[in-house]
Structure formats: C-alpha cells, structure tokens
Amino acid sequence: MMKYLILLSAIFFVSEFVLMVFKRSQKEHTLKKSDRGSMALLWITISLGFTFGFIFANYYIWKLANYVVAGVGLLLIIVGVIIRWLSIFQLKQSFTVNVVIATNHQLKTDGLYGYVRHPSYLGLLLIMIGFALAMNTFSSFLIISVSMLLAVLYRIRVEEQALKSEFKEKYESYSKKVKMLIPWIW
C-alpha cells in the first residue's frame, strides 16, 4: 500500500511543479505583486511534510482499520484534486501560483468561488490531509496537516490583503457572504 502512496505523492508533486512552472504570472501582465514568500513557504511545507510524514508512516502492520483509514485518505485526495483543479480551470488565465493582481484581473465570485473564497486551497488541504491519513500514523497526520494548515492560512492572508487592496468594498462584501474555506462554516 505504501509504495502506491509514494507513487501518488510523486505524481502530486510533479503536477504542482508543472503548475509552478507554467502558471506563474507574466511580468507584462502584472499590476501588483504581493506574494511575500507564501509560495516558497507552501513548497517548503509540502516537501518537509511529505519527507517527515513518510519517515513516520506505518509501512508494516496493517489491519482492517488501517485499510479503512487509508481508504478515507485516498478518497480525500481524489476529492481534493477534483476541487483544486476545477477551481484552477474556473479561474482560467487569472490563476497564478504567485500572488499577483493582473492588469485585467476580475474578481471571481461564481462557480466554486460562490461557495468558498479559496477552493484551490481547500482542495490542497484535502489532498494533504488525505495523504496524512493514508500514512496511518498520528505523527504523520499531525506533521502534515498542522503545518499545511498554517502555511495555507498564511497564504490566504497574503492573497486576501491583495484582493482587498484591489477590489476594496466589492471584496469586503464578497467575503461577508462567502466563507473562506468551508462552505457556510469558516
């Protein structure tokens, strides 16, 4: 089971790397940059989270409960990938891996963005929590999920400051209606 999880994590890592290479903002289309190191923090957190998560993962004794937990983890990974990529496709050209305001930037408030303000980060968190569960140890779960949540919350704060600065009252109104990460809750 663990070898498949390692393979799946490598595929995830490659997909995120491809996003980083091809979906960086272009300087000629950038109005304001305000990433403040959040992309680097996400990469470091993902890399270290996987490294230490796999170090502490359960490779040996698996019972039915372990397979159930791993199955739930795999389900979360699948749901997270769907949410993440759907949110990226819905943003189209506006999606970038670094936090910028483009010259033609429009505030997206429909589709998944009508349910949560940051569906891409929700998907990323679900993916990472799924991997953490599938590793089948409490240590791996804590290492990955807590560090990733903190990194994503920092990234959201950076992004929201940029959006508030650009869209002012329109973003304030949107953020009062639509929750940050969990529909109708948070």
mmCIF file with all atom_site columns, C-alpha atoms in Angstrom:
data_model
loop_
_atom_site.group_PDB
_atom_site.id
_atom_site.type_symbol
_atom_site.label_atom_id
_atom_site.label_alt_id
_atom_site.label_comp_id
_atom_site.label_asym_id
_atom_site.label_entity_id
_atom_site.label_seq_id
_atom_site.pdbx_PDB_ins_code
_atom_site.Cartn_x
_atom_site.Cartn_y
_atom_site.Cartn_z
_atom_site.occupancy
_atom_site.B_iso_or_equiv
_atom_site.pdbx_formal_charge
_atom_site.auth_seq_id
_atom_site.auth_comp_id
_atom_site.auth_asym_id
_atom_site.auth_atom_id
_atom_site.pdbx_PDB_model_num
ATOM 1   C CA . MET A 1 1   ? 0.000   0.000  0.000   1.00 0.00 ? 1   MET A CA 1
ATOM 2   C CA . MET A 1 2   ? 2.725   2.447  0.958   1.00 0.00 ? 2   MET A CA 1
ATOM 3   C CA . LYS A 1 3   ? 4.546   2.121  -2.373  1.00 0.00 ? 3   LYS A CA 1
ATOM 4   C CA . TYR A 1 4   ? 1.363   3.243  -4.149  1.00 0.00 ? 4   TYR A CA 1
ATOM 5   C CA . LEU A 1 5   ? 1.049   6.175  -1.789  1.00 0.00 ? 5   LEU A CA 1
ATOM 6   C CA . ILE A 1 6   ? 4.646   7.166  -2.520  1.00 0.00 ? 6   ILE A CA 1
ATOM 7   C CA . LEU A 1 7   ? 3.935   6.943  -6.263  1.00 0.00 ? 7   LEU A CA 1
ATOM 8   C CA . LEU A 1 8   ? 0.768   9.021  -5.820  1.00 0.00 ? 8   LEU A CA 1
ATOM 9   C CA . SER A 1 9   ? 2.698   11.641 -3.851  1.00 0.00 ? 9   SER A CA 1
ATOM 10  C CA . ALA A 1 10  ? 5.305   11.823 -6.640  1.00 0.00 ? 10  ALA A CA 1
ATOM 11  C CA . ILE A 1 11  ? 2.531   12.395 -9.203  1.00 0.00 ? 11  ILE A CA 1
ATOM 12  C CA . PHE A 1 12  ? 1.041   15.114 -6.990  1.00 0.00 ? 12  PHE A CA 1
ATOM 13  C CA . PHE A 1 13  ? 4.459   16.742 -6.585  1.00 0.00 ? 13  PHE A CA 1
ATOM 14  C CA . VAL A 1 14  ? 5.019   16.741 -10.361 1.00 0.00 ? 14  VAL A CA 1
ATOM 15  C CA . SER A 1 15  ? 1.572   18.236 -11.008 1.00 0.00 ? 15  SER A CA 1
ATOM 16  C CA . GLU A 1 16  ? 2.236   21.037 -8.531  1.00 0.00 ? 16  GLU A CA 1
ATOM 17  C CA . PHE A 1 17  ? 5.666   21.616 -10.083 1.00 0.00 ? 17  PHE A CA 1
ATOM 18  C CA . VAL A 1 18  ? 4.084   21.861 -13.546 1.00 0.00 ? 18  VAL A CA 1
ATOM 19  C CA . LEU A 1 19  ? 1.637   24.431 -12.160 1.00 0.00 ? 19  LEU A CA 1
ATOM 20  C CA . MET A 1 20  ? 4.531   26.391 -10.692 1.00 0.00 ? 20  MET A CA 1
ATOM 21  C CA . VAL A 1 21  ? 6.413   26.428 -13.997 1.00 0.00 ? 21  VAL A CA 1
ATOM 22  C CA . PHE A 1 22  ? 3.514   27.186 -16.332 1.00 0.00 ? 22  PHE A CA 1
ATOM 23  C CA . LYS A 1 23  ? 1.159   29.259 -14.181 1.00 0.00 ? 23  LYS A CA 1
ATOM 24  C CA . ARG A 1 24  ? 3.493   31.927 -12.841 1.00 0.00 ? 24  ARG A CA 1
ATOM 25  C CA . SER A 1 25  ? 2.343   35.451 -13.580 1.00 0.00 ? 25  SER A CA 1
ATOM 26  C CA . GLN A 1 26  ? 3.908   37.175 -16.561 1.00 0.00 ? 26  GLN A CA 1
ATOM 27  C CA . LYS A 1 27  ? 5.615   40.455 -15.723 1.00 0.00 ? 27  LYS A CA 1
ATOM 28  C CA . GLU A 1 28  ? 3.986   42.321 -18.603 1.00 0.00 ? 28  GLU A CA 1
ATOM 29  C CA . HIS A 1 29  ? 0.505   41.413 -17.286 1.00 0.00 ? 29  HIS A CA 1
ATOM 30  C CA . THR A 1 30  ? 1.178   42.146 -13.621 1.00 0.00 ? 30  THR A CA 1
ATOM 31  C CA . LEU A 1 31  ? -0.237  45.197 -11.912 1.00 0.00 ? 31  LEU A CA 1
ATOM 32  C CA . LYS A 1 32  ? 0.767   44.359 -8.299  1.00 0.00 ? 32  LYS A CA 1
ATOM 33  C CA . LYS A 1 33  ? 2.917   41.599 -6.808  1.00 0.00 ? 33  LYS A CA 1
ATOM 34  C CA . SER A 1 34  ? 2.355   40.655 -3.199  1.00 0.00 ? 34  SER A CA 1
ATOM 35  C CA . ASP A 1 35  ? 3.392   37.016 -2.736  1.00 0.00 ? 35  ASP A CA 1
ATOM 36  C CA . ARG A 1 36  ? 5.518   37.783 0.373   1.00 0.00 ? 36  ARG A CA 1
ATOM 37  C CA . GLY A 1 37  ? 7.223   34.406 0.300   1.00 0.00 ? 37  GLY A CA 1
ATOM 38  C CA . SER A 1 38  ? 3.983   32.446 0.567   1.00 0.00 ? 38  SER A CA 1
ATOM 39  C CA . MET A 1 39  ? 4.673   30.275 -2.498  1.00 0.00 ? 39  MET A CA 1
ATOM 40  C CA . ALA A 1 40  ? 8.096   29.312 -1.149  1.00 0.00 ? 40  ALA A CA 1
ATOM 41  C CA . LEU A 1 41  ? 6.524   28.575 2.237   1.00 0.00 ? 41  LEU A CA 1
ATOM 42  C CA . LEU A 1 42  ? 3.960   26.250 0.617   1.00 0.00 ? 42  LEU A CA 1
ATOM 43  C CA . TRP A 1 43  ? 6.686   24.380 -1.280  1.00 0.00 ? 43  TRP A CA 1
ATOM 44  C CA . ILE A 1 44  ? 8.857   24.008 1.789   1.00 0.00 ? 44  ILE A CA 1
ATOM 45  C CA . THR A 1 45  ? 5.871   22.857 3.860   1.00 0.00 ? 45  THR A CA 1
ATOM 46  C CA . ILE A 1 46  ? 4.761   20.306 1.269   1.00 0.00 ? 46  ILE A CA 1
ATOM 47  C CA . SER A 1 47  ? 8.305   18.965 0.811   1.00 0.00 ? 47  SER A CA 1
ATOM 48  C CA . LEU A 1 48  ? 9.107   18.718 4.512   1.00 0.00 ? 48  LEU A CA 1
ATOM 49  C CA . GLY A 1 49  ? 5.614   17.460 5.348   1.00 0.00 ? 49  GLY A CA 1
ATOM 50  C CA . PHE A 1 50  ? 5.938   14.588 2.903   1.00 0.00 ? 50  PHE A CA 1
ATOM 51  C CA . THR A 1 51  ? 9.510   13.847 3.965   1.00 0.00 ? 51  THR A CA 1
ATOM 52  C CA . PHE A 1 52  ? 8.742   13.621 7.666   1.00 0.00 ? 52  PHE A CA 1
ATOM 53  C CA . GLY A 1 53  ? 5.274   12.174 7.078   1.00 0.00 ? 53  GLY A CA 1
ATOM 54  C CA . PHE A 1 54  ? 6.766   9.250  5.179   1.00 0.00 ? 54  PHE A CA 1
ATOM 55  C CA . ILE A 1 55  ? 9.533   8.816  7.762   1.00 0.00 ? 55  ILE A CA 1
ATOM 56  C CA . PHE A 1 56  ? 6.895   8.241  10.460  1.00 0.00 ? 56  PHE A CA 1
ATOM 57  C CA . ALA A 1 57  ? 4.385   6.412  8.219   1.00 0.00 ? 57  ALA A CA 1
ATOM 58  C CA . ASN A 1 58  ? 3.127   2.928  9.026   1.00 0.00 ? 58  ASN A CA 1
ATOM 59  C CA . TYR A 1 59  ? 4.793   0.602  6.499   1.00 0.00 ? 59  TYR A CA 1
ATOM 60  C CA . TYR A 1 60  ? 4.363   -2.695 8.279   1.00 0.00 ? 60  TYR A CA 1
ATOM 61  C CA . ILE A 1 61  ? 1.450   -3.982 10.300  1.00 0.00 ? 61  ILE A CA 1
ATOM 62  C CA . TRP A 1 62  ? -1.869  -3.215 8.666   1.00 0.00 ? 62  TRP A CA 1
ATOM 63  C CA . LYS A 1 63  ? -5.217  -4.433 9.915   1.00 0.00 ? 63  LYS A CA 1
ATOM 64  C CA . LEU A 1 64  ? -8.688  -3.715 8.611   1.00 0.00 ? 64  LEU A CA 1
ATOM 65  C CA . ALA A 1 65  ? -8.825  -0.359 10.449  1.00 0.00 ? 65  ALA A CA 1
ATOM 66  C CA . ASN A 1 66  ? -5.594  0.733  8.739   1.00 0.00 ? 66  ASN A CA 1
ATOM 67  C CA . TYR A 1 67  ? -7.059  -0.020 5.310   1.00 0.00 ? 67  TYR A CA 1
ATOM 68  C CA . VAL A 1 68  ? -10.241 1.880  6.178   1.00 0.00 ? 68  VAL A CA 1
ATOM 69  C CA . VAL A 1 69  ? -8.262  4.943  7.310   1.00 0.00 ? 69  VAL A CA 1
ATOM 70  C CA . ALA A 1 70  ? -6.064  4.745  4.201   1.00 0.00 ? 70  ALA A CA 1
ATOM 71  C CA . GLY A 1 71  ? -9.192  4.431  2.053   1.00 0.00 ? 71  GLY A CA 1
ATOM 72  C CA . VAL A 1 72  ? -10.668 7.565  3.614   1.00 0.00 ? 72  VAL A CA 1
ATOM 73  C CA . GLY A 1 73  ? -7.344  9.285  2.960   1.00 0.00 ? 73  GLY A CA 1
ATOM 74  C CA . LEU A 1 74  ? -7.349  8.239  -0.680  1.00 0.00 ? 74  LEU A CA 1
ATOM 75  C CA . LEU A 1 75  ? -10.935 9.455  -1.044  1.00 0.00 ? 75  LEU A CA 1
ATOM 76  C CA . LEU A 1 76  ? -9.919  12.851 0.386   1.00 0.00 ? 76  LEU A CA 1
ATOM 77  C CA . ILE A 1 77  ? -7.018  13.007 -2.069  1.00 0.00 ? 77  ILE A CA 1
ATOM 78  C CA . ILE A 1 78  ? -9.373  12.375 -5.002  1.00 0.00 ? 78  ILE A CA 1
ATOM 79  C CA . VAL A 1 79  ? -11.935 14.925 -3.800  1.00 0.00 ? 79  VAL A CA 1
ATOM 80  C CA . GLY A 1 80  ? -9.143  17.434 -3.138  1.00 0.00 ? 80  GLY A CA 1
ATOM 81  C CA . VAL A 1 81  ? -7.673  17.002 -6.624  1.00 0.00 ? 81  VAL A CA 1
ATOM 82  C CA . ILE A 1 82  ? -11.095 17.493 -8.208  1.00 0.00 ? 82  ILE A CA 1
ATOM 83  C CA . ILE A 1 83  ? -11.783 20.654 -6.178  1.00 0.00 ? 83  ILE A CA 1
ATOM 84  C CA . ARG A 1 84  ? -8.285  22.063 -6.738  1.00 0.00 ? 84  ARG A CA 1
ATOM 85  C CA . TRP A 1 85  ? -8.215  21.532 -10.489 1.00 0.00 ? 85  TRP A CA 1
ATOM 86  C CA . LEU A 1 86  ? -11.827 22.597 -11.001 1.00 0.00 ? 86  LEU A CA 1
ATOM 87  C CA . SER A 1 87  ? -11.105 25.863 -9.181  1.00 0.00 ? 87  SER A CA 1
ATOM 88  C CA . ILE A 1 88  ? -7.976  26.381 -11.309 1.00 0.00 ? 88  ILE A CA 1
ATOM 89  C CA . PHE A 1 89  ? -9.953  25.775 -14.526 1.00 0.00 ? 89  PHE A CA 1
ATOM 90  C CA . GLN A 1 90  ? -12.699 28.133 -13.362 1.00 0.00 ? 90  GLN A CA 1
ATOM 91  C CA . LEU A 1 91  ? -10.188 30.949 -12.889 1.00 0.00 ? 91  LEU A CA 1
ATOM 92  C CA . LYS A 1 92  ? -8.752  30.305 -16.368 1.00 0.00 ? 92  LYS A CA 1
ATOM 93  C CA . GLN A 1 93  ? -5.977  32.807 -17.132 1.00 0.00 ? 93  GLN A CA 1
ATOM 94  C CA . SER A 1 94  ? -6.420  34.559 -13.768 1.00 0.00 ? 94  SER A CA 1
ATOM 95  C CA . PHE A 1 95  ? -4.919  31.601 -11.889 1.00 0.00 ? 95  PHE A CA 1
ATOM 96  C CA . THR A 1 96  ? -1.272  32.077 -10.974 1.00 0.00 ? 96  THR A CA 1
ATOM 97  C CA . VAL A 1 97  ? 0.857   30.288 -8.430  1.00 0.00 ? 97  VAL A CA 1
ATOM 98  C CA . ASN A 1 98  ? 2.256   33.534 -7.103  1.00 0.00 ? 98  ASN A CA 1
ATOM 99  C CA . VAL A 1 99  ? 0.009   36.156 -5.539  1.00 0.00 ? 99  VAL A CA 1
ATOM 100 C CA . VAL A 1 100 ? -0.395  38.976 -8.037  1.00 0.00 ? 100 VAL A CA 1
ATOM 101 C CA . ILE A 1 101 ? -3.060  41.307 -9.304  1.00 0.00 ? 101 ILE A CA 1
ATOM 102 C CA . ALA A 1 102 ? -3.067  41.247 -13.101 1.00 0.00 ? 102 ALA A CA 1
ATOM 103 C CA . THR A 1 103 ? -3.872  44.267 -15.236 1.00 0.00 ? 103 THR A CA 1
ATOM 104 C CA . ASN A 1 104 ? -7.143  42.649 -16.369 1.00 0.00 ? 104 ASN A CA 1
ATOM 105 C CA . HIS A 1 105 ? -7.923  40.931 -13.045 1.00 0.00 ? 105 HIS A CA 1
ATOM 106 C CA . GLN A 1 106 ? -11.610 40.241 -12.355 1.00 0.00 ? 106 GLN A CA 1
ATOM 107 C CA . LEU A 1 107 ? -12.969 39.102 -9.000  1.00 0.00 ? 107 LEU A CA 1
ATOM 108 C CA . LYS A 1 108 ? -14.353 35.570 -9.391  1.00 0.00 ? 108 LYS A CA 1
ATOM 109 C CA . THR A 1 109 ? -17.488 35.041 -7.299  1.00 0.00 ? 109 THR A CA 1
ATOM 110 C CA . ASP A 1 110 ? -19.342 32.247 -9.095  1.00 0.00 ? 110 ASP A CA 1
ATOM 111 C CA . GLY A 1 111 ? -18.822 28.504 -9.566  1.00 0.00 ? 111 GLY A CA 1
ATOM 112 C CA . LEU A 1 112 ? -16.853 27.027 -6.671  1.00 0.00 ? 112 LEU A CA 1
ATOM 113 C CA . TYR A 1 113 ? -15.977 30.607 -5.689  1.00 0.00 ? 113 TYR A CA 1
ATOM 114 C CA . GLY A 1 114 ? -19.639 31.121 -4.842  1.00 0.00 ? 114 GLY A CA 1
ATOM 115 C CA . TYR A 1 115 ? -19.279 28.540 -2.046  1.00 0.00 ? 115 TYR A CA 1
ATOM 116 C CA . VAL A 1 116 ? -15.788 29.300 -0.685  1.00 0.00 ? 116 VAL A CA 1
ATOM 117 C CA . ARG A 1 117 ? -13.396 32.142 -1.395  1.00 0.00 ? 117 ARG A CA 1
ATOM 118 C CA . HIS A 1 118 ? -10.375 29.826 -1.718  1.00 0.00 ? 118 HIS A CA 1
ATOM 119 C CA . PRO A 1 119 ? -11.439 26.494 -3.245  1.00 0.00 ? 119 PRO A CA 1
ATOM 120 C CA . SER A 1 120 ? -7.961  25.804 -4.616  1.00 0.00 ? 120 SER A CA 1
ATOM 121 C CA . TYR A 1 121 ? -6.531  25.912 -1.095  1.00 0.00 ? 121 TYR A CA 1
ATOM 122 C CA . LEU A 1 122 ? -9.420  23.823 0.202   1.00 0.00 ? 122 LEU A CA 1
ATOM 123 C CA . GLY A 1 123 ? -8.522  21.225 -2.418  1.00 0.00 ? 123 GLY A CA 1
ATOM 124 C CA . LEU A 1 124 ? -4.841  21.425 -1.485  1.00 0.00 ? 124 LEU A CA 1
ATOM 125 C CA . LEU A 1 125 ? -5.660  20.937 2.192   1.00 0.00 ? 125 LEU A CA 1
ATOM 126 C CA . LEU A 1 126 ? -7.883  17.953 1.424   1.00 0.00 ? 126 LEU A CA 1
ATOM 127 C CA . ILE A 1 127 ? -5.105  16.416 -0.668  1.00 0.00 ? 127 ILE A CA 1
ATOM 128 C CA . MET A 1 128 ? -2.537  16.865 2.072   1.00 0.00 ? 128 MET A CA 1
ATOM 129 C CA . ILE A 1 129 ? -4.862  15.653 4.847   1.00 0.00 ? 129 ILE A CA 1
ATOM 130 C CA . GLY A 1 130 ? -5.693  12.667 2.657   1.00 0.00 ? 130 GLY A CA 1
ATOM 131 C CA . PHE A 1 131 ? -2.022  11.803 2.327   1.00 0.00 ? 131 PHE A CA 1
ATOM 132 C CA . ALA A 1 132 ? -1.552  12.303 6.074   1.00 0.00 ? 132 ALA A CA 1
ATOM 133 C CA . LEU A 1 133 ? -4.421  9.911  6.859   1.00 0.00 ? 133 LEU A CA 1
ATOM 134 C CA . ALA A 1 134 ? -3.241  7.330  4.327   1.00 0.00 ? 134 ALA A CA 1
ATOM 135 C CA . MET A 1 135 ? 0.164   7.202  6.036   1.00 0.00 ? 135 MET A CA 1
ATOM 136 C CA . ASN A 1 136 ? -1.671  5.692  9.002   1.00 0.00 ? 136 ASN A CA 1
ATOM 137 C CA . THR A 1 137 ? 0.141   7.247  11.946  1.00 0.00 ? 137 THR A CA 1
ATOM 138 C CA . PHE A 1 138 ? -0.867  10.058 14.230  1.00 0.00 ? 138 PHE A CA 1
ATOM 139 C CA . SER A 1 139 ? 2.635   11.572 13.869  1.00 0.00 ? 139 SER A CA 1
ATOM 140 C CA . SER A 1 140 ? 2.358   11.755 10.086  1.00 0.00 ? 140 SER A CA 1
ATOM 141 C CA . PHE A 1 141 ? -1.132  13.224 10.371  1.00 0.00 ? 141 PHE A CA 1
ATOM 142 C CA . LEU A 1 142 ? -0.007  15.961 12.766  1.00 0.00 ? 142 LEU A CA 1
ATOM 143 C CA . ILE A 1 143 ? 3.159   16.805 10.873  1.00 0.00 ? 143 ILE A CA 1
ATOM 144 C CA . ILE A 1 144 ? 1.424   17.187 7.525   1.00 0.00 ? 144 ILE A CA 1
ATOM 145 C CA . SER A 1 145 ? -1.996  18.552 8.415   1.00 0.00 ? 145 SER A CA 1
ATOM 146 C CA . VAL A 1 146 ? -0.972  21.143 11.015  1.00 0.00 ? 146 VAL A CA 1
ATOM 147 C CA . SER A 1 147 ? 1.999   22.507 9.072   1.00 0.00 ? 147 SER A CA 1
ATOM 148 C CA . MET A 1 148 ? -0.022  22.631 5.853   1.00 0.00 ? 148 MET A CA 1
ATOM 149 C CA . LEU A 1 149 ? -2.963  24.365 7.518   1.00 0.00 ? 149 LEU A CA 1
ATOM 150 C CA . LEU A 1 150 ? -0.654  27.042 8.932   1.00 0.00 ? 150 LEU A CA 1
ATOM 151 C CA . ALA A 1 151 ? 1.067   27.582 5.562   1.00 0.00 ? 151 ALA A CA 1
ATOM 152 C CA . VAL A 1 152 ? -2.247  27.778 3.701   1.00 0.00 ? 152 VAL A CA 1
ATOM 153 C CA . LEU A 1 153 ? -3.705  30.226 6.238   1.00 0.00 ? 153 LEU A CA 1
ATOM 154 C CA . TYR A 1 154 ? -0.667  32.475 5.790   1.00 0.00 ? 154 TYR A CA 1
ATOM 155 C CA . ARG A 1 155 ? -1.049  32.252 2.004   1.00 0.00 ? 155 ARG A CA 1
ATOM 156 C CA . ILE A 1 156 ? -4.755  33.094 2.256   1.00 0.00 ? 156 ILE A CA 1
ATOM 157 C CA . ARG A 1 157 ? -3.995  36.106 4.433   1.00 0.00 ? 157 ARG A CA 1
ATOM 158 C CA . VAL A 1 158 ? -1.485  37.379 1.851   1.00 0.00 ? 158 VAL A CA 1
ATOM 159 C CA . GLU A 1 159 ? -3.914  36.791 -1.003  1.00 0.00 ? 159 GLU A CA 1
ATOM 160 C CA . GLU A 1 160 ? -6.847  38.395 0.780   1.00 0.00 ? 160 GLU A CA 1
ATOM 161 C CA . GLN A 1 161 ? -4.813  41.508 1.543   1.00 0.00 ? 161 GLN A CA 1
ATOM 162 C CA . ALA A 1 162 ? -4.007  41.831 -2.158  1.00 0.00 ? 162 ALA A CA 1
ATOM 163 C CA . LEU A 1 163 ? -7.646  41.292 -3.155  1.00 0.00 ? 163 LEU A CA 1
ATOM 164 C CA . LYS A 1 164 ? -8.942  43.776 -0.556  1.00 0.00 ? 164 LYS A CA 1
ATOM 165 C CA . SER A 1 165 ? -6.422  46.319 -1.738  1.00 0.00 ? 165 SER A CA 1
ATOM 166 C CA . GLU A 1 166 ? -7.528  45.949 -5.352  1.00 0.00 ? 166 GLU A CA 1
ATOM 167 C CA . PHE A 1 167 ? -11.270 45.342 -5.109  1.00 0.00 ? 167 PHE A CA 1
ATOM 168 C CA . LYS A 1 168 ? -11.975 47.210 -1.839  1.00 0.00 ? 168 LYS A CA 1
ATOM 169 C CA . GLU A 1 169 ? -15.737 47.219 -0.983  1.00 0.00 ? 169 GLU A CA 1
ATOM 170 C CA . LYS A 1 170 ? -16.528 44.606 -3.624  1.00 0.00 ? 170 LYS A CA 1
ATOM 171 C CA . TYR A 1 171 ? -14.190 42.121 -1.932  1.00 0.00 ? 171 TYR A CA 1
ATOM 172 C CA . GLU A 1 172 ? -15.391 43.095 1.549   1.00 0.00 ? 172 GLU A CA 1
ATOM 173 C CA . SER A 1 173 ? -18.980 42.400 0.504   1.00 0.00 ? 173 SER A CA 1
ATOM 174 C CA . TYR A 1 174 ? -17.986 39.097 -1.116  1.00 0.00 ? 174 TYR A CA 1
ATOM 175 C CA . SER A 1 175 ? -16.042 37.980 1.967   1.00 0.00 ? 175 SER A CA 1
ATOM 176 C CA . LYS A 1 176 ? -19.037 38.684 4.194   1.00 0.00 ? 176 LYS A CA 1
ATOM 177 C CA . LYS A 1 177 ? -21.266 36.452 2.036   1.00 0.00 ? 177 LYS A CA 1
ATOM 178 C CA . VAL A 1 178 ? -18.865 33.613 1.195   1.00 0.00 ? 178 VAL A CA 1
ATOM 179 C CA . LYS A 1 179 ? -16.797 31.689 3.757   1.00 0.00 ? 179 LYS A CA 1
ATOM 180 C CA . MET A 1 180 ? -13.046 31.298 3.425   1.00 0.00 ? 180 MET A CA 1
ATOM 181 C CA . LEU A 1 181 ? -12.526 27.509 3.239   1.00 0.00 ? 181 LEU A CA 1
ATOM 182 C CA . ILE A 1 182 ? -15.556 25.528 4.424   1.00 0.00 ? 182 ILE A CA 1
ATOM 183 C CA . PRO A 1 183 ? -18.936 26.435 2.911   1.00 0.00 ? 183 PRO A CA 1
ATOM 184 C CA . TRP A 1 184 ? -21.319 28.141 5.358   1.00 0.00 ? 184 TRP A CA 1
ATOM 185 C CA . ILE A 1 185 ? -18.939 27.447 8.299   1.00 0.00 ? 185 ILE A CA 1
ATOM 186 C CA . TRP A 1 186 ? -15.451 29.013 8.007   1.00 0.00 ? 186 TRP A CA 1
#
